[in-house]
PDB file of C-alpha atoms in Angstrom:
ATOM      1  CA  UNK A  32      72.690 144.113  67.703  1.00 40.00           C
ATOM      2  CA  UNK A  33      72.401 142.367  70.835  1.00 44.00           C
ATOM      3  CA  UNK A  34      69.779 143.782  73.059  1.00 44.00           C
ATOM      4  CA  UNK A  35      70.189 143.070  77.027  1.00 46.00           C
ATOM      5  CA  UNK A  36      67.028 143.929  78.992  1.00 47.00           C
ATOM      6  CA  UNK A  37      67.468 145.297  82.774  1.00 43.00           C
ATOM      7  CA  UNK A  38      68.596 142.760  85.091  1.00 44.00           C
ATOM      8  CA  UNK A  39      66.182 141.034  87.779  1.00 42.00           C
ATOM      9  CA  UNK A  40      67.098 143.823  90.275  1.00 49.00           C
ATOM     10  CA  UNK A  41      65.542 147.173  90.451  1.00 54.00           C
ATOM     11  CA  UNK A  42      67.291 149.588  88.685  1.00 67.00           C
ATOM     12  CA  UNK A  43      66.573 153.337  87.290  1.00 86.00           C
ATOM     13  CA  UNK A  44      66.105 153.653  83.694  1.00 88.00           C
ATOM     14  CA  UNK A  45      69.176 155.615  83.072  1.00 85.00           C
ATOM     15  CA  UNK A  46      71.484 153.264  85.102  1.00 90.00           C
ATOM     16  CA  UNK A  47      69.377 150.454  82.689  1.00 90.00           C
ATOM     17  CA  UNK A  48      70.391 152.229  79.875  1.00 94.00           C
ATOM     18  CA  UNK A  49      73.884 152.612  80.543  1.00 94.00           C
ATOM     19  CA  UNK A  50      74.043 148.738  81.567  1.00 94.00           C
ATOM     20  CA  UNK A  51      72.483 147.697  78.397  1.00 92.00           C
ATOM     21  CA  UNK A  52      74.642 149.825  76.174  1.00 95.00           C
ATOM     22  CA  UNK A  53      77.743 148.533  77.836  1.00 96.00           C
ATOM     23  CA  UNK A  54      77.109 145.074  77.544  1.00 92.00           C
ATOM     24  CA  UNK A  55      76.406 145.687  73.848  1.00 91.00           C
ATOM     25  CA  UNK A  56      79.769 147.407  73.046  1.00 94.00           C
ATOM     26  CA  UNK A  57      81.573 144.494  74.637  1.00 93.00           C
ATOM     27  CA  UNK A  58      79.937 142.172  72.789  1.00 87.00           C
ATOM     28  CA  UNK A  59      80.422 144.219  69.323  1.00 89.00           C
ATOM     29  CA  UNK A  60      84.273 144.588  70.200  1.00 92.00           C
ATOM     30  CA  UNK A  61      84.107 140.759  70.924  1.00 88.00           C
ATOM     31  CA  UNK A  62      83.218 140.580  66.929  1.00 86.00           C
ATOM     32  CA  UNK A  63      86.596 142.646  65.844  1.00 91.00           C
ATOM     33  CA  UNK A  64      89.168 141.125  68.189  1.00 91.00           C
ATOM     34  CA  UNK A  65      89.734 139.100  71.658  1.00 92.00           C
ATOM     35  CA  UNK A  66      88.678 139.588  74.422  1.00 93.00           C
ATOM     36  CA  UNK A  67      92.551 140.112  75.848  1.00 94.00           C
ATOM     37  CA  UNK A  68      92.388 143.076  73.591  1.00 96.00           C
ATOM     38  CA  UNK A  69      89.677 144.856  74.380  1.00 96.00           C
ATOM     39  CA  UNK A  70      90.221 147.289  77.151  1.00 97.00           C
ATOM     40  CA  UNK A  71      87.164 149.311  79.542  1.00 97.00           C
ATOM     41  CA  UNK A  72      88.476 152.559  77.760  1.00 97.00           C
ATOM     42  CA  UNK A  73      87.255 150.821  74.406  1.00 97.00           C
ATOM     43  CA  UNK A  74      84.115 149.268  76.096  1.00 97.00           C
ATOM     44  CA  UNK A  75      83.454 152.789  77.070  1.00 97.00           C
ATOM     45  CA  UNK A  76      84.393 154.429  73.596  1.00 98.00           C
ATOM     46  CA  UNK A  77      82.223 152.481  71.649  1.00 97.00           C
ATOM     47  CA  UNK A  78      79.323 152.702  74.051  1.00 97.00           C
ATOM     48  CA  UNK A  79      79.557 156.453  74.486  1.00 97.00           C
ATOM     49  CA  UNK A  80      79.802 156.387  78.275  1.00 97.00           C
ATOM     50  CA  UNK A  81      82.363 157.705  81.107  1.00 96.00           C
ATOM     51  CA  UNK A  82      84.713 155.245  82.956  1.00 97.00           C
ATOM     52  CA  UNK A  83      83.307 156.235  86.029  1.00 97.00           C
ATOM     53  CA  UNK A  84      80.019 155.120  84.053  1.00 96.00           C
ATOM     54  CA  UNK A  85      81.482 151.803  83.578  1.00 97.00           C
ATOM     55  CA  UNK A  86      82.771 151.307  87.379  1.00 97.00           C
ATOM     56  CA  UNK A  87      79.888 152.210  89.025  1.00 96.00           C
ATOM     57  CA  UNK A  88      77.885 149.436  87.295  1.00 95.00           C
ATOM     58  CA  UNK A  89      80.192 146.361  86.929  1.00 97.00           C
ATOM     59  CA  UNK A  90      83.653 145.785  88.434  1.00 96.00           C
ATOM     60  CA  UNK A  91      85.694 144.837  85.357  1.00 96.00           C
ATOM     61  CA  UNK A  92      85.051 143.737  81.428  1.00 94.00           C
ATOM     62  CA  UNK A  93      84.335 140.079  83.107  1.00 93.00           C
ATOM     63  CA  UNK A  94      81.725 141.359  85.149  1.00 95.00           C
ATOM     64  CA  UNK A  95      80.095 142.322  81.887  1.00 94.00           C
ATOM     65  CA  UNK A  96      79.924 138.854  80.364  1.00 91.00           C
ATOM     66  CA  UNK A  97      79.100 137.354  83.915  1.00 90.00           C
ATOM     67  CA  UNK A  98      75.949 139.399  84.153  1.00 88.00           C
ATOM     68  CA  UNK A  99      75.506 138.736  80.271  1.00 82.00           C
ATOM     69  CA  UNK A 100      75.570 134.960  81.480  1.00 84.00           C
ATOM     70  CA  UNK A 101      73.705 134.279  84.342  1.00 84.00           C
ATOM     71  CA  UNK A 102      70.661 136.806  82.829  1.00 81.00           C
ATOM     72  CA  UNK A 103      70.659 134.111  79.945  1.00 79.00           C
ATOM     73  CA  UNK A 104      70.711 131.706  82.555  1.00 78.00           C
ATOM     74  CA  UNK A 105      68.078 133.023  85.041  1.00 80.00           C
ATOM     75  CA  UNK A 106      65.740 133.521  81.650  1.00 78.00           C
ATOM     76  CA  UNK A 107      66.291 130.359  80.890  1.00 75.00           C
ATOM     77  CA  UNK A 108      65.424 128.393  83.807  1.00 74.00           C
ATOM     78  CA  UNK A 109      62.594 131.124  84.698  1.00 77.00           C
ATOM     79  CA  UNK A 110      61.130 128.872  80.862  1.00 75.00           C
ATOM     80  CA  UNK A 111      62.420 125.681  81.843  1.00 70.00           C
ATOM     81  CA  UNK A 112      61.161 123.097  84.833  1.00 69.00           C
ATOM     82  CA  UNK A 113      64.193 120.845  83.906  1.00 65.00           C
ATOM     83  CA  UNK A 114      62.743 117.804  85.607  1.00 65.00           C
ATOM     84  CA  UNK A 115      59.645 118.102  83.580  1.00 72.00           C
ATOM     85  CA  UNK A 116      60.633 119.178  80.245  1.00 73.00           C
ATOM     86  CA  UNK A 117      63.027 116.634  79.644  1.00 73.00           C
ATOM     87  CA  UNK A 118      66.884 117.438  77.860  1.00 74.00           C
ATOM     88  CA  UNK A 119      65.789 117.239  74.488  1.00 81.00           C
ATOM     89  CA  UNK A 120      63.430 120.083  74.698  1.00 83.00           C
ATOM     90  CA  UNK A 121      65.812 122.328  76.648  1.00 81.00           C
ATOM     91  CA  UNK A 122      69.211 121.348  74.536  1.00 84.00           C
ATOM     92  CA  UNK A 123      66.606 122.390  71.938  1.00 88.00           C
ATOM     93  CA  UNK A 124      66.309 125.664  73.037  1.00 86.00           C
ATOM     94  CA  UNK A 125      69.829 126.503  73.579  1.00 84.00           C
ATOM     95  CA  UNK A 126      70.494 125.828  69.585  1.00 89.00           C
ATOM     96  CA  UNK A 127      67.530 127.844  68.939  1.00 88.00           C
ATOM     97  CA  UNK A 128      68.699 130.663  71.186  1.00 84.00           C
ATOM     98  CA  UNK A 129      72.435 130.697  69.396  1.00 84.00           C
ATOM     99  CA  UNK A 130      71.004 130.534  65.895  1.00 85.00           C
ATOM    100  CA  UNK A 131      68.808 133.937  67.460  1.00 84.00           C
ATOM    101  CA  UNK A 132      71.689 135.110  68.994  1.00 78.00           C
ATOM    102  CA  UNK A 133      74.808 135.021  67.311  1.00 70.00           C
ATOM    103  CA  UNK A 134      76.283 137.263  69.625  1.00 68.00           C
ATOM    104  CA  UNK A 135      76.055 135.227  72.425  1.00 73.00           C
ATOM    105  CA  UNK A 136      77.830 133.140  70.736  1.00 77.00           C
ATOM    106  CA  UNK A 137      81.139 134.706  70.550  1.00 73.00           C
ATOM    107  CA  UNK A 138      81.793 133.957  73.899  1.00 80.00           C
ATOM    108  CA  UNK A 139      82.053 130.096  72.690  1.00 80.00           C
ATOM    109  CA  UNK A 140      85.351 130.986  70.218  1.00 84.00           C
ATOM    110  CA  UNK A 141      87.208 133.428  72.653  1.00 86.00           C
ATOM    111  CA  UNK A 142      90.007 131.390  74.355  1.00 85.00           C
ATOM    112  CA  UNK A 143      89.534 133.842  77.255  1.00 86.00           C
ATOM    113  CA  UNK A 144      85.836 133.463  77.479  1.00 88.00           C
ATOM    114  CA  UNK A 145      85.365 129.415  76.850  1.00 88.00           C
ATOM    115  CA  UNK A 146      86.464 127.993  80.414  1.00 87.00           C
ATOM    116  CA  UNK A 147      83.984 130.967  81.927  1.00 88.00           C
ATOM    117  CA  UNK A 148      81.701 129.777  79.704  1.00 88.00           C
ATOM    118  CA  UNK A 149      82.033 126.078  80.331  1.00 91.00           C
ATOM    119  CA  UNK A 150      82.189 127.009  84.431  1.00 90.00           C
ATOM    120  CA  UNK A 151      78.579 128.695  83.891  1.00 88.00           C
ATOM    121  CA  UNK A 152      77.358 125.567  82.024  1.00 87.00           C
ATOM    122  CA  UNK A 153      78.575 123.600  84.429  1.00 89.00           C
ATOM    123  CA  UNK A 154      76.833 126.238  87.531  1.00 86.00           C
ATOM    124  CA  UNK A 155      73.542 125.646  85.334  1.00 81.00           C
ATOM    125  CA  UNK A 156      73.923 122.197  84.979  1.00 80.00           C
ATOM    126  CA  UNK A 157      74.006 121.916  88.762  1.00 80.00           C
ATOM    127  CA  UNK A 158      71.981 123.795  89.560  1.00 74.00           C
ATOM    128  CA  UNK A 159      69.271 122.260  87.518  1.00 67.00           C
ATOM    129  CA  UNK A 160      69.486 118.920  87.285  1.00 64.00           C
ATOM    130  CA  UNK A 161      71.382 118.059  90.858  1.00 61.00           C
ATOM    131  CA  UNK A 162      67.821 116.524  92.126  1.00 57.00           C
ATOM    132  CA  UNK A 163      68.076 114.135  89.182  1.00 58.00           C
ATOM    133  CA  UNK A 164      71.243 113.338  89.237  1.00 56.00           C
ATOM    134  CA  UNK A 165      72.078 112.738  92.471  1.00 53.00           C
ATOM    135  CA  UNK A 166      68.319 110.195  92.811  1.00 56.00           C
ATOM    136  CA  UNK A 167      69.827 108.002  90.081  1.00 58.00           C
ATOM    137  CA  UNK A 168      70.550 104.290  90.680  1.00 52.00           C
ATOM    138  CA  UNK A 169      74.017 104.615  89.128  1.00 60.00           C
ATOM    139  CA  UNK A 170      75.481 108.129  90.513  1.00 63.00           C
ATOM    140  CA  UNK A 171      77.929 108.404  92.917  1.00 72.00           C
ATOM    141  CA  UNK A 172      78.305 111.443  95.272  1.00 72.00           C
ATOM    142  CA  UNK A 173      82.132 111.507  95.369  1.00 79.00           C
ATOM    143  CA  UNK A 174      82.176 111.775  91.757  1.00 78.00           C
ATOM    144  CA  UNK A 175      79.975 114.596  91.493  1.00 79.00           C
ATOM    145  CA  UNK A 176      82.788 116.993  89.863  1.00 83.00           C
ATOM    146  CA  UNK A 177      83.644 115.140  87.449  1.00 86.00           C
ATOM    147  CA  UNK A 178      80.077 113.813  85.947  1.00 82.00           C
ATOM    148  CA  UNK A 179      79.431 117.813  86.426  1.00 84.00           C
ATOM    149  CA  UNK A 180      82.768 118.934  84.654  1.00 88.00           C
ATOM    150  CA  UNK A 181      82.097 116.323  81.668  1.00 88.00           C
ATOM    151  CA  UNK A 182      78.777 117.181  80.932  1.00 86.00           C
ATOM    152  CA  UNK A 183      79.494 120.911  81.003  1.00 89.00           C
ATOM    153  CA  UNK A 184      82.823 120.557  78.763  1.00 91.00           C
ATOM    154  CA  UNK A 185      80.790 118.469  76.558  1.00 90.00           C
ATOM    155  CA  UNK A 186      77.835 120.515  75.922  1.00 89.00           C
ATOM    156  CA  UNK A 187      80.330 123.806  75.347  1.00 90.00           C
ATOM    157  CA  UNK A 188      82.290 121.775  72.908  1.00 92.00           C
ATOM    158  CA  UNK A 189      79.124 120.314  71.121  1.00 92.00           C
ATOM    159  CA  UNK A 190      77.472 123.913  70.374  1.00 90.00           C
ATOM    160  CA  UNK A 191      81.042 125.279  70.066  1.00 90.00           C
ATOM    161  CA  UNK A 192      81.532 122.227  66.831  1.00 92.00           C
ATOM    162  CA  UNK A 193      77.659 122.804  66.201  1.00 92.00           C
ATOM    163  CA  UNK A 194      78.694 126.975  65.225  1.00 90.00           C
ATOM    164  CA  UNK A 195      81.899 126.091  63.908  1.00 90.00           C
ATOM    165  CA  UNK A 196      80.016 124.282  61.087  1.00 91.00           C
ATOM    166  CA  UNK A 197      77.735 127.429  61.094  1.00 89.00           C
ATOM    167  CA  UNK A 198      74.675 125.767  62.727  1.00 90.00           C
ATOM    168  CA  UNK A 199      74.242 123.412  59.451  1.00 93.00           C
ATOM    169  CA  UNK A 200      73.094 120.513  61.005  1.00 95.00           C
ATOM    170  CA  UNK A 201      69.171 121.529  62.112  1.00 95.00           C
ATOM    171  CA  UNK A 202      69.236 122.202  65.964  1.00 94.00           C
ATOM    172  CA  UNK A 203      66.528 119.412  66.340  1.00 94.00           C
ATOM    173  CA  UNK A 204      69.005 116.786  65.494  1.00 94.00           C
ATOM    174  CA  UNK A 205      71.569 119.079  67.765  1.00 94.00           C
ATOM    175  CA  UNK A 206      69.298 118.515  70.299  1.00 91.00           C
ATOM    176  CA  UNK A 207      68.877 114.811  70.003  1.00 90.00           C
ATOM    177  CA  UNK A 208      72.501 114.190  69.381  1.00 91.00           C
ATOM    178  CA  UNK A 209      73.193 116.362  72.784  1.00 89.00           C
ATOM    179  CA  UNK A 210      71.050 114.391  74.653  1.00 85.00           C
ATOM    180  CA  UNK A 211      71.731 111.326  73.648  1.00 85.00           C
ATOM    181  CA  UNK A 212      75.336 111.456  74.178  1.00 85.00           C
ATOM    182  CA  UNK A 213      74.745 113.275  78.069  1.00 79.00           C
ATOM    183  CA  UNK A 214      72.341 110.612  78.857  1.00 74.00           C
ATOM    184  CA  UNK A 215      75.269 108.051  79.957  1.00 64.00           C
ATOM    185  CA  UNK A 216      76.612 110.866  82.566  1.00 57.00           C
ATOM    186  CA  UNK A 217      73.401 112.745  83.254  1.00 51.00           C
ATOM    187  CA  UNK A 218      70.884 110.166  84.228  1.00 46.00           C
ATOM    188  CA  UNK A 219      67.494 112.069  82.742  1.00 43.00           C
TER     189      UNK A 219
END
């Protein structure tokens, strides 16, 4: 079961709880059908909560997965100096983290979910590497969108393939493979 701590703002316990246990029905309904399908009613059936429950702590059922998202997100570059560590060692830990979290992962197969997924990657990607990217010799600034859209698409697609094959290939050589392929459009 997927286990969502309280976000980075300060919240009561019970309003914690309640957040937690809604994000984790989503994601279980996520395992039975689309995301299309699933309604708040049923978010709010299987987690045993009110609709007013369910309002008063996110706005819709994408509101769920956003703040699912950018906590992944914030945890991950709270572990991460990106300019330091190098892409091998954080591609690395995104394989790690599916194979931990499978989840997560369903986010990757929902035709719904994958364009808000690659639009996060590509908000992360941004966000941490724009310093690097935009010092390197070869970038140029009115392509910026489009070395930002490619790596993001690529990077969904690659761990989308990389779970599609059921994480067979170690995520070491995932890792490798990942950066070596980015390292033509993100300059590391």
């Amino acid at each position: 079961m997927l286990q969502i701590g309280a976000s980075t703002q300060k919240i009561n316990a019970g309003r914690a709880r309640s957040i937690d246990m809604i994000t984790t029905a989503l994601f279980e309904l996520l395992g039975t059908k689309p995301f299309a399908q699933i309604h708040v009613i049923d978010i709010c059936e299987r987690a045993g909560v009110a609709r007013k429950t369910f309002y008063r702590n996110f706005e819709s059922k994408t509101a769920v997965v956003e703040r699912l998202v950018d906590q992944v997100f914030f945890e991950f570059m709270q572990k991460f100096d990106f300019a330091k560590c190098g892409a091998r060692k954080v591609y690395l830990y995104w394989f790690e983290y599916i194979l931990c979290t499978r989840e997560f992962s369903l986010i990757f197969f929902d035709p719904d979910l994958y364009e808000f997924i690659v639009r996060k990657i590509k908000e992360f990607v941004e966000a941490e590497i724009s310093d690097t990217l935009h010092g390197s010799a070869a970038f140029d600034p009115a392509l910026t969108e489009y070395y930002l859209n490619f790596a993001a698409a690529g990077i969904a697609a690659i761990m989308r393939e990389w779970m599609r094959n059921d994480c067979k290939t170690p995520a070491k050589t995932m890792a490798v493979m990942t950066a070596s392929l980015l390292s033509g459009v993100i300059i590391l």
